Coordinates of C-alpha atoms in Angstrom, one line a residue:
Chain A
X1 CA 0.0 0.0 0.0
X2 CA 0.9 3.5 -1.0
X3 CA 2.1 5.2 2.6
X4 CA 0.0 8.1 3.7
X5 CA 0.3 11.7 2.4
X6 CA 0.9 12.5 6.2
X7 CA 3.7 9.9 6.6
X8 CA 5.4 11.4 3.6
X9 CA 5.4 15.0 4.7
X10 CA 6.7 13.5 8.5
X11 CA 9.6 11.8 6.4
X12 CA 10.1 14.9 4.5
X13 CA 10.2 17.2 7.4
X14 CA 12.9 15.0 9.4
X15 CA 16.1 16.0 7.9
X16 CA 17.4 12.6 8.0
X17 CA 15.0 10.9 5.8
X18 CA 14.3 14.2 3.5
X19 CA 15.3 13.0 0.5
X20 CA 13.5 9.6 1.0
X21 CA 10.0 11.2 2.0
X22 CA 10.5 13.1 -1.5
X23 CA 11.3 10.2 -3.0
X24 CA 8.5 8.5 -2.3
X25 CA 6.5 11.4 -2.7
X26 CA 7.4 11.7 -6.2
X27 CA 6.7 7.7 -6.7
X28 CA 3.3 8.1 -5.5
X29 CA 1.9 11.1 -7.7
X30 CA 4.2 11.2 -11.1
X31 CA 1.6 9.3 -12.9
X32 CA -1.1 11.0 -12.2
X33 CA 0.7 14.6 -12.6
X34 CA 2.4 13.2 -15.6
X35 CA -0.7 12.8 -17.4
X36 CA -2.2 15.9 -16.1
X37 CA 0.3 17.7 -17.7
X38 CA 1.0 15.4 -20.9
X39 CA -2.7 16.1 -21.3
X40 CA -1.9 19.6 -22.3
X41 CA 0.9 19.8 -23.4
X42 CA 1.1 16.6 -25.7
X43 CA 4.6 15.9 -26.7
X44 CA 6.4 13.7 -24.1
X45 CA 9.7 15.4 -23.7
X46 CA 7.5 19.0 -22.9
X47 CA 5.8 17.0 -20.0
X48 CA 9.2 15.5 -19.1
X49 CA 10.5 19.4 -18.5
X50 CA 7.1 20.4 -17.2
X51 CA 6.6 17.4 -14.6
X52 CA 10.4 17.6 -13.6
X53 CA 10.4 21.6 -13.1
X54 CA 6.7 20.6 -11.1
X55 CA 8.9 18.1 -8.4
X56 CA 11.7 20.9 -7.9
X57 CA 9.3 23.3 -7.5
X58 CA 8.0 21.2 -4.6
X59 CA 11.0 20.6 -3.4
X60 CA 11.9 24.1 -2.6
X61 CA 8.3 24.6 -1.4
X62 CA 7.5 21.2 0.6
X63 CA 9.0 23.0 3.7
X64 CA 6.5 25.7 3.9
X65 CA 3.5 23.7 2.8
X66 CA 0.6 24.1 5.6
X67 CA -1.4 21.5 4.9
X68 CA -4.0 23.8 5.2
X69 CA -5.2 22.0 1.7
X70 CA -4.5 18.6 0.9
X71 CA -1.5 17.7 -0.6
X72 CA -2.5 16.2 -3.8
X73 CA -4.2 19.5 -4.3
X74 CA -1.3 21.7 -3.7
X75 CA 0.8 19.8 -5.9
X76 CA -1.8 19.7 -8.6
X77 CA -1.5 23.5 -8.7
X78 CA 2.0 23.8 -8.8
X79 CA 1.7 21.3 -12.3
X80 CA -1.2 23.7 -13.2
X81 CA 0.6 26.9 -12.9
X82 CA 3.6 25.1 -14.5
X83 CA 2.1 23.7 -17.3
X84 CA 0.4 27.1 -18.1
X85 CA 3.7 29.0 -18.0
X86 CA 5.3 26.4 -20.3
X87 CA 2.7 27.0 -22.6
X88 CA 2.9 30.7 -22.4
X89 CA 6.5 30.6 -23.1
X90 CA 5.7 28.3 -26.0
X91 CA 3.6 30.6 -27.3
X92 CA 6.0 33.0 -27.2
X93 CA 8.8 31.5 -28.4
X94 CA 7.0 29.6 -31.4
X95 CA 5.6 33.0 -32.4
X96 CA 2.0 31.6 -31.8
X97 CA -1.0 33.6 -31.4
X98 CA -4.0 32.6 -29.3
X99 CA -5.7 31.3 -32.5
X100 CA -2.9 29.9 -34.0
X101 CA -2.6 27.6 -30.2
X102 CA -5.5 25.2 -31.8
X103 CA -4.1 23.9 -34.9
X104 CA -0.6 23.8 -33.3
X105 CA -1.4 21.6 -31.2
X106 CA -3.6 19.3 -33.3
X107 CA -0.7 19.1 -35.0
X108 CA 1.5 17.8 -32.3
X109 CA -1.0 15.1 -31.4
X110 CA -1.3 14.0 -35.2
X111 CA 1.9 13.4 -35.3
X112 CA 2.2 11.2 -32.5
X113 CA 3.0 8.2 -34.1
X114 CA 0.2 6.1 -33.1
X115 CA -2.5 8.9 -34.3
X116 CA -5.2 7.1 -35.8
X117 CA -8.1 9.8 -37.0
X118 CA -10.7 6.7 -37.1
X119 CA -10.3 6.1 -33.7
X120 CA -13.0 7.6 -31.3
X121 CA -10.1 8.4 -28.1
X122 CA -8.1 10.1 -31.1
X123 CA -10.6 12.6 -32.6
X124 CA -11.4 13.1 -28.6
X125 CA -7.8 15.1 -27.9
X126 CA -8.6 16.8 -31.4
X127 CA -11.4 18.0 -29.5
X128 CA -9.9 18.8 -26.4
X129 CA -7.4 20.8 -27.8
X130 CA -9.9 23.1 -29.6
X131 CA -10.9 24.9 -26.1
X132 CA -9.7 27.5 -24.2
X133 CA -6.7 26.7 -22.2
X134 CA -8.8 27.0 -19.3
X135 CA -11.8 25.1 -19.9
X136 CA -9.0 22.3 -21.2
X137 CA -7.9 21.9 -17.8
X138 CA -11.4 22.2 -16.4
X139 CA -12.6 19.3 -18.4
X140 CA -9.6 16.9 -18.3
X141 CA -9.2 17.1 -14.8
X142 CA -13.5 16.2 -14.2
X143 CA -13.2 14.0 -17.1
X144 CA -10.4 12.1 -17.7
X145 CA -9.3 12.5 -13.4
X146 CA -12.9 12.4 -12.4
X147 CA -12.1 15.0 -9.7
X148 CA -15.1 16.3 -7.6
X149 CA -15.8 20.0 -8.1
X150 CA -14.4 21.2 -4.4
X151 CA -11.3 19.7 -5.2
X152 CA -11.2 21.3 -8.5
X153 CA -12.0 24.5 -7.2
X154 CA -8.9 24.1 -4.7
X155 CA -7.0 23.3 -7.2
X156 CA -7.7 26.2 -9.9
X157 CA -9.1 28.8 -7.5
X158 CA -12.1 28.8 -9.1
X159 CA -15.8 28.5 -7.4
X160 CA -17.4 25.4 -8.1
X161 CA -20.3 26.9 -10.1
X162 CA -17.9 28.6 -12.3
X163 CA -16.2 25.2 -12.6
X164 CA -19.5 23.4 -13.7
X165 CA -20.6 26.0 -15.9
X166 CA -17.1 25.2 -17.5
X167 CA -17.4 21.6 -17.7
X168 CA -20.3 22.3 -19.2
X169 CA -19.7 24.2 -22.1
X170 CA -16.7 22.4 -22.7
X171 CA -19.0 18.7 -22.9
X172 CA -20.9 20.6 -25.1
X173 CA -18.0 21.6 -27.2
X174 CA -16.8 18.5 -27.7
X175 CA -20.0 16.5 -28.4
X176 CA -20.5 18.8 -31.3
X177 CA -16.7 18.4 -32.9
X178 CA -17.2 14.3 -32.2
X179 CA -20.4 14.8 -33.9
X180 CA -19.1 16.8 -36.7
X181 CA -16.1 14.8 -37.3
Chain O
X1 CA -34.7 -38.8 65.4
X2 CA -36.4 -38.3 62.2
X3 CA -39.9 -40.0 63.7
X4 CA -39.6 -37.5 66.8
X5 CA -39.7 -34.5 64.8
X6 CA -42.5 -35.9 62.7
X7 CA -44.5 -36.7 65.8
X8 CA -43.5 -32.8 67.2
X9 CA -44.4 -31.3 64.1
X10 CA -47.6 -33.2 63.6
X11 CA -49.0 -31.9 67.4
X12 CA -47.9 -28.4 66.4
X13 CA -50.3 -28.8 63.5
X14 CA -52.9 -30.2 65.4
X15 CA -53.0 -27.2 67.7
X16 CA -52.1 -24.9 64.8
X17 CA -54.4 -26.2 61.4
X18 CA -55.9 -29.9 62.3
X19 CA -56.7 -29.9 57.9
X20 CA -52.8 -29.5 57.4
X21 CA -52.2 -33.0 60.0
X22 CA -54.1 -34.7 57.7
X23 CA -52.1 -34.3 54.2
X24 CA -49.2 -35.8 54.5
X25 CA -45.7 -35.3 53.8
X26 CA -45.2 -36.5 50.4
X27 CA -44.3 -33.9 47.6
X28 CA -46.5 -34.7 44.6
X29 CA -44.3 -33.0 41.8
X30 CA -42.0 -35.8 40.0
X31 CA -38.7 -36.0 38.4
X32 CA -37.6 -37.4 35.0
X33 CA -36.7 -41.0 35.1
X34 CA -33.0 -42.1 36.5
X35 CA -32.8 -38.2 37.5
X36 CA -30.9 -38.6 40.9
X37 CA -28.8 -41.3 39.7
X38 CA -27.5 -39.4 36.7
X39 CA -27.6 -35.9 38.6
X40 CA -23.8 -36.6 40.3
X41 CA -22.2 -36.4 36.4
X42 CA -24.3 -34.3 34.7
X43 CA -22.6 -31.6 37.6
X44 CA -19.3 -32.9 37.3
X45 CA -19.3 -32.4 33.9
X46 CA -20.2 -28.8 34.4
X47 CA -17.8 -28.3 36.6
X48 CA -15.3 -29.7 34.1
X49 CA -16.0 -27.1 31.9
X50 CA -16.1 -24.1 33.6
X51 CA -12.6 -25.3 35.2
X52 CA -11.2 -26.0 31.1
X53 CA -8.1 -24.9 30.0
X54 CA -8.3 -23.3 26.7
X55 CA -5.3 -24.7 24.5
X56 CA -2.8 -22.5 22.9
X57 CA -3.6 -24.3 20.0
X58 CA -7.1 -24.1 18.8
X59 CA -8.3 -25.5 15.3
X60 CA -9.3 -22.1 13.6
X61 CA -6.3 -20.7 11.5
X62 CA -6.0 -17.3 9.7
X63 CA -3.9 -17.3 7.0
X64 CA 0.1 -16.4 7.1
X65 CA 0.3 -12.6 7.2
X66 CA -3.9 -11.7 7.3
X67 CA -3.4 -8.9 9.7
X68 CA -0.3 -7.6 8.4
X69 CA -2.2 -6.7 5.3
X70 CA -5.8 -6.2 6.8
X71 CA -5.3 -2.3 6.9
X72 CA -4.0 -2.1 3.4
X73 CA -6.8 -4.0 1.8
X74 CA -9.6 -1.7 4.0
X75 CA -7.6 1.4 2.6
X76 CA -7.7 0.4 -0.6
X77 CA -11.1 -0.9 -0.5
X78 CA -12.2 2.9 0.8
X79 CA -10.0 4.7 -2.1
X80 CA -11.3 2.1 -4.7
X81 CA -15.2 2.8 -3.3
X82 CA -14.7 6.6 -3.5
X83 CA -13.1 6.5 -6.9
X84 CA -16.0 4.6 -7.9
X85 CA -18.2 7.2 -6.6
X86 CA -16.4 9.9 -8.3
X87 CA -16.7 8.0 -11.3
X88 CA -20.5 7.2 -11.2
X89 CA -20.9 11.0 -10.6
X90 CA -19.4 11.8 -13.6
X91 CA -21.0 9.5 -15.5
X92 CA -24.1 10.7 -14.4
X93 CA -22.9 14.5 -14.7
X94 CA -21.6 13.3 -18.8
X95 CA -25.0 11.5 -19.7
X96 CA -27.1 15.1 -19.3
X97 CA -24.4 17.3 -21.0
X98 CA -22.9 15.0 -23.7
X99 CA -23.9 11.5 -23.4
X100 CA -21.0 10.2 -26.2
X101 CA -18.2 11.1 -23.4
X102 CA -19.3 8.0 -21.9
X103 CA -19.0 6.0 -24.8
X104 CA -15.0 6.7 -24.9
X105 CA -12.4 4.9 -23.5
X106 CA -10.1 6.8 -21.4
X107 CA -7.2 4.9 -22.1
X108 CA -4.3 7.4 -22.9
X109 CA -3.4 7.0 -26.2
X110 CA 0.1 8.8 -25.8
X111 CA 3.2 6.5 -25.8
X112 CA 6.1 7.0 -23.6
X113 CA 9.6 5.5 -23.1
X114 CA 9.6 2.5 -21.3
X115 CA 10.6 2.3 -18.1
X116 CA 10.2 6.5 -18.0
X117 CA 8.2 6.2 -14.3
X118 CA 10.5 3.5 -13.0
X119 CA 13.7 6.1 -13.3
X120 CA 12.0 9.5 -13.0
X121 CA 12.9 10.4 -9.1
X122 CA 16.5 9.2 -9.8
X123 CA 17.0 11.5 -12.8
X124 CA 15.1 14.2 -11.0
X125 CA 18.2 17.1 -10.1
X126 CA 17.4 18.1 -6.5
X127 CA 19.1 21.3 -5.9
X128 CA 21.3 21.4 -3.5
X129 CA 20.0 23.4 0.0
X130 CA 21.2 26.5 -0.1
X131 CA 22.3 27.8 3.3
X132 CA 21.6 31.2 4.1
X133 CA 23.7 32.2 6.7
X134 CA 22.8 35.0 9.2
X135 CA 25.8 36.8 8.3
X136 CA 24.6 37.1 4.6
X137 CA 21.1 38.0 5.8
X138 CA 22.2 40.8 8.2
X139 CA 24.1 42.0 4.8
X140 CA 20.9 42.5 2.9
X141 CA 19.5 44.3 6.6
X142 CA 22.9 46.5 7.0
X143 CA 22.2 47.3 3.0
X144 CA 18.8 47.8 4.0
X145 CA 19.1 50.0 6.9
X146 CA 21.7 52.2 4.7
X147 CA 19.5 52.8 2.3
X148 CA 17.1 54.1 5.3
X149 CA 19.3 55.6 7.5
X150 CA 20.9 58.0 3.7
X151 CA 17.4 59.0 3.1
X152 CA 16.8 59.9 6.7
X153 CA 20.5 61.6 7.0
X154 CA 20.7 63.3 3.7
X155 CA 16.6 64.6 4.5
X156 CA 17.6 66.4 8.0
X157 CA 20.6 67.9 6.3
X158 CA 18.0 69.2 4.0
X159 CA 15.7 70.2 6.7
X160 CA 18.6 72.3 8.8
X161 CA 19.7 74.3 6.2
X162 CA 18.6 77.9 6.3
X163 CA 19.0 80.3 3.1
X164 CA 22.7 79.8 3.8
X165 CA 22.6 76.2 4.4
X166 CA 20.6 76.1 0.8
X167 CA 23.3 76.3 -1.1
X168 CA 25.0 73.8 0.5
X169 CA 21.8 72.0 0.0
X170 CA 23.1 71.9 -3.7
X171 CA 26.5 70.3 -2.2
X172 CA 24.6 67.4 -1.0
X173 CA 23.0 67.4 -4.1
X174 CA 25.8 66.3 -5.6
X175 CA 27.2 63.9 -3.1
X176 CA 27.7 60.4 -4.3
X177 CA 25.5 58.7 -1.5
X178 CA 27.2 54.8 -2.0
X179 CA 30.4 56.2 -1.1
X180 CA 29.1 58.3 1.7
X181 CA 27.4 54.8 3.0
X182 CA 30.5 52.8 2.7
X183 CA 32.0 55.5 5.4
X184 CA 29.4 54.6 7.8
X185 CA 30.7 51.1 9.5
X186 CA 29.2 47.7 10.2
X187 CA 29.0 48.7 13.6
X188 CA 26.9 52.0 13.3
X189 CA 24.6 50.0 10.6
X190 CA 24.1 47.5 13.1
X191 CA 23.5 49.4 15.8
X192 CA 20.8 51.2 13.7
X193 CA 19.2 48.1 12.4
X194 CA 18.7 46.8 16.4
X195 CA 17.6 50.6 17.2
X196 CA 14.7 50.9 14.7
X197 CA 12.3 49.4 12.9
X198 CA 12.8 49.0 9.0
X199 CA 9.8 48.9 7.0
X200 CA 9.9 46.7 3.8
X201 CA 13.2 45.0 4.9
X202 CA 11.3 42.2 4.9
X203 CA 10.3 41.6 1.2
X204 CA 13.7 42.7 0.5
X205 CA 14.9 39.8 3.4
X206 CA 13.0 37.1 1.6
X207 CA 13.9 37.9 -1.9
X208 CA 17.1 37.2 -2.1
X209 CA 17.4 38.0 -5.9
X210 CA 16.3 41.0 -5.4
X211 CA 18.3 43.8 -6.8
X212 CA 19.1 46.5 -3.8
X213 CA 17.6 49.9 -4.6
X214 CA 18.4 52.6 -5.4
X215 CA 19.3 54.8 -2.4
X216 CA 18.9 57.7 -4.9
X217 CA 15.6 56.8 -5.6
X218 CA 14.9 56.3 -2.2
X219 CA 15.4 59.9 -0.9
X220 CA 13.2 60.6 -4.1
X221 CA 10.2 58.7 -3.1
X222 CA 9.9 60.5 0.2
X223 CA 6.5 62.3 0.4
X224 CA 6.1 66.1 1.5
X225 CA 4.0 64.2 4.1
X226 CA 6.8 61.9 5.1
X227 CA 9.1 65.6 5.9
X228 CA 6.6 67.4 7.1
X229 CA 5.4 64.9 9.7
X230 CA 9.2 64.6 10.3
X231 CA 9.4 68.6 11.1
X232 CA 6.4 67.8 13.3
X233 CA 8.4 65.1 15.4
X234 CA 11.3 68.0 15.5
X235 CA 10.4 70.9 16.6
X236 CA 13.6 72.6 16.5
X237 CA 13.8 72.5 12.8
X238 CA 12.7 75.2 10.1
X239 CA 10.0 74.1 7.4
X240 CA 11.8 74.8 3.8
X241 CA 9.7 73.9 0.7
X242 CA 11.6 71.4 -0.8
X243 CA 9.1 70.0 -3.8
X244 CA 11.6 72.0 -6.1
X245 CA 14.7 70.4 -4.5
X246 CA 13.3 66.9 -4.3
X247 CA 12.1 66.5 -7.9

């Protein structure tokens, strides 16, 4: 069994066994903030750089952490705010404007190399990737993470009707694209 | 003996109720069959069990290791309920908005390297712990409490001057304010950092990246407020408008 988020942070805050409460810290959520990330940012090596700057920015931040929130939240946030910046800077540096973000990433994911446009789970990230950054994360963290709205709302500092509302539209969305296509 | 009695007790129910005399003294309730005779053993045997021994060996065995792993299985019984939950409420959430998102599986489709989890935390770079030593921290605080202490200096020298004094106002204009700081010691910085309070040394305490400013600048941003609430605190000294000087 996976130890407890409250063991970790006890191993963590001994400095003795600091680097092996990380450890394990890291062993219990990089899956699951992997594919968070990998989610929107496609490309492998981008949520390689991503997930990694995520785990050092907990690392310097693990100390201070209050537990005021749980800690799967906090350090969905940081993987949040680090997968926006990364995208940001893409942006920047690839010259990309806000409308240009959609087909430059449908581009990325048709070139994974098993794309397949027949398959139902394919055309789905098509989809995904044709809504606001925003309402991206708001649906692949419900969807694909099945996360209750509280936690969401944590998480994105967002109120939970603003969260549904999103979910929503973005359902909506992409019932209409799978429909289309 | 046993006759005596009877006789004794039969007068005393003469005298006392002559219909009693005349009953008898047989009980007429019965007992089951061979009852006395099997009575002695049916109470030893009893006795035999209440006195048992319980064996440290009993027939009922759990298996090897059940209650070393009894916690993990109810925890992850718990998590895998109330991921089910989660996921029935989604389902039910997906089949009013867009009932096809059910009809996907959620399999990720993206490939990646194998054995990429396996090695991740030992190709993560840690950085090394930086140790901030208080002698580096009372740096940024003696930097800090320069900055302060110039605006504060260079403001009363402003402040003291008379029409006289004004044009050497225009002296200390011109003075190079670094250098002036780097005549005033460790000691005296030190002494004024433990003597007064230093507003916004904080942020610049916790930023560590954080470029030292200007002490220039400083002076600059002091409010006609800021002086006159100082002349008010000083009695002694002469209110001069300065918004020409200070701009």
């Amino acid at each position: 069994m996976q130890p407890s988020d409250k063991d970790l942070l006890a191993l963590f805050s001994d400095a003795t066994t600091r680097e092996k409460g990380f450890t394990a810290i890291v062993k219990k959520y990089q899956e699951k903030l992997y594919w968070h990330i990998r989610r929107m940012v496609i490309e492998h090596a981008d949520a390689d750089d991503v997930l990694q700057n995520t785990f050092i920015k907990v690392w310097k931040g693990l100390e201070n952490f209050r537990e005021d929130s749980q800690l799967y939240t906090w350090l969905y946030r940081i993987a949040t705010n680090e997968t926006l910046s990364f995208l940001e800077k893409q942006k920047r540096t690839a010259s990309v404007s806000l409308d240009e973000m959609a087909p430059y990433l449908e581009n990325k994911i048709k070139s994974d190399s098993n794309f397949n446009a027949n398959k139902l789970e394919w055309r789905l990230q098509l989809a995904i990737q044709e809504l606001p950054e925003k309402q991206r994360l708001v649906f692949n963290l419900r969807y694909y993470d099945a996360l209750p709205y509280e936690a969401m709302s944590k998480i994105l500092e967002t109120s939970e009707g603003a969260l549904k509302a999103s979910y929503h539209h973005a359902a909506k969305k992409i019932e209409a694209f799978l429909k289309k296509y | 003996m046993v006759l005596e009695n009877r006789l004794h007790i039969l007068q005393e129910l003469n005298e006392l109720a002559p219909a009693l005399a005349d009953v008898g003294f047989d009980t007429p309730y019965r007992v089951p069959e061979h009852y006395f005779e099997n009575l002695p053993s049916l109470v030893l045997d009893q006795v035999s069990e209440l006195n048992m021994v319980i064996p440290s060996s009993h027939p009922f065995q759990a298996p090897v290791g059940y209650f070393e792993g009894l916690t993990d299985k109810i925890w992850n019984r718990l998590v895998e309920e109330e991921s089910q939950l989660a996921e029935a409420d989604l389902l039910a959430e997906n089949e009013t908005i867009a009932p096809i998102l059910n009809s996907i599986d959620k399999q990720m489709l993206y490939t990646i390297p194998q054995g990429y989890f396996e090695n991740f935390s030992a190709t993560l770079k840690i950085p090394e712990t930086k140790l901030v030593s208080f002698y580096r921290m009372r740096r940024w605080m003696n930097y800090a409490a320069a900055a302060i202490m110039a605006g504060i200096l260079v403001t009363s020298a402003f402040l003291f001057t008379d029409k006289r004094q004004n044009d050497e106002f225009e002296k200390y204009r011109q003075v190079d304010i670094s250098t002036a700081l780097d005549q005033v010691s460790e000691a005296e910085l030190s002494n004024y950092i433990e003597n007064n309070e230093l507003v916004g040394a904080d942020d610049w305490l916790l930023n560590e990246n954080q470029s030292i400013p200007s002490v220039n600048e400083n002076i600059k941003s002091l409010s006609t407020e800021k002086l006159d609430q100082y002349l008010k605190d000083n009695k002694y000294l002469e209110p001069i408008d300065l918004s020409d000087s200070l701009k």
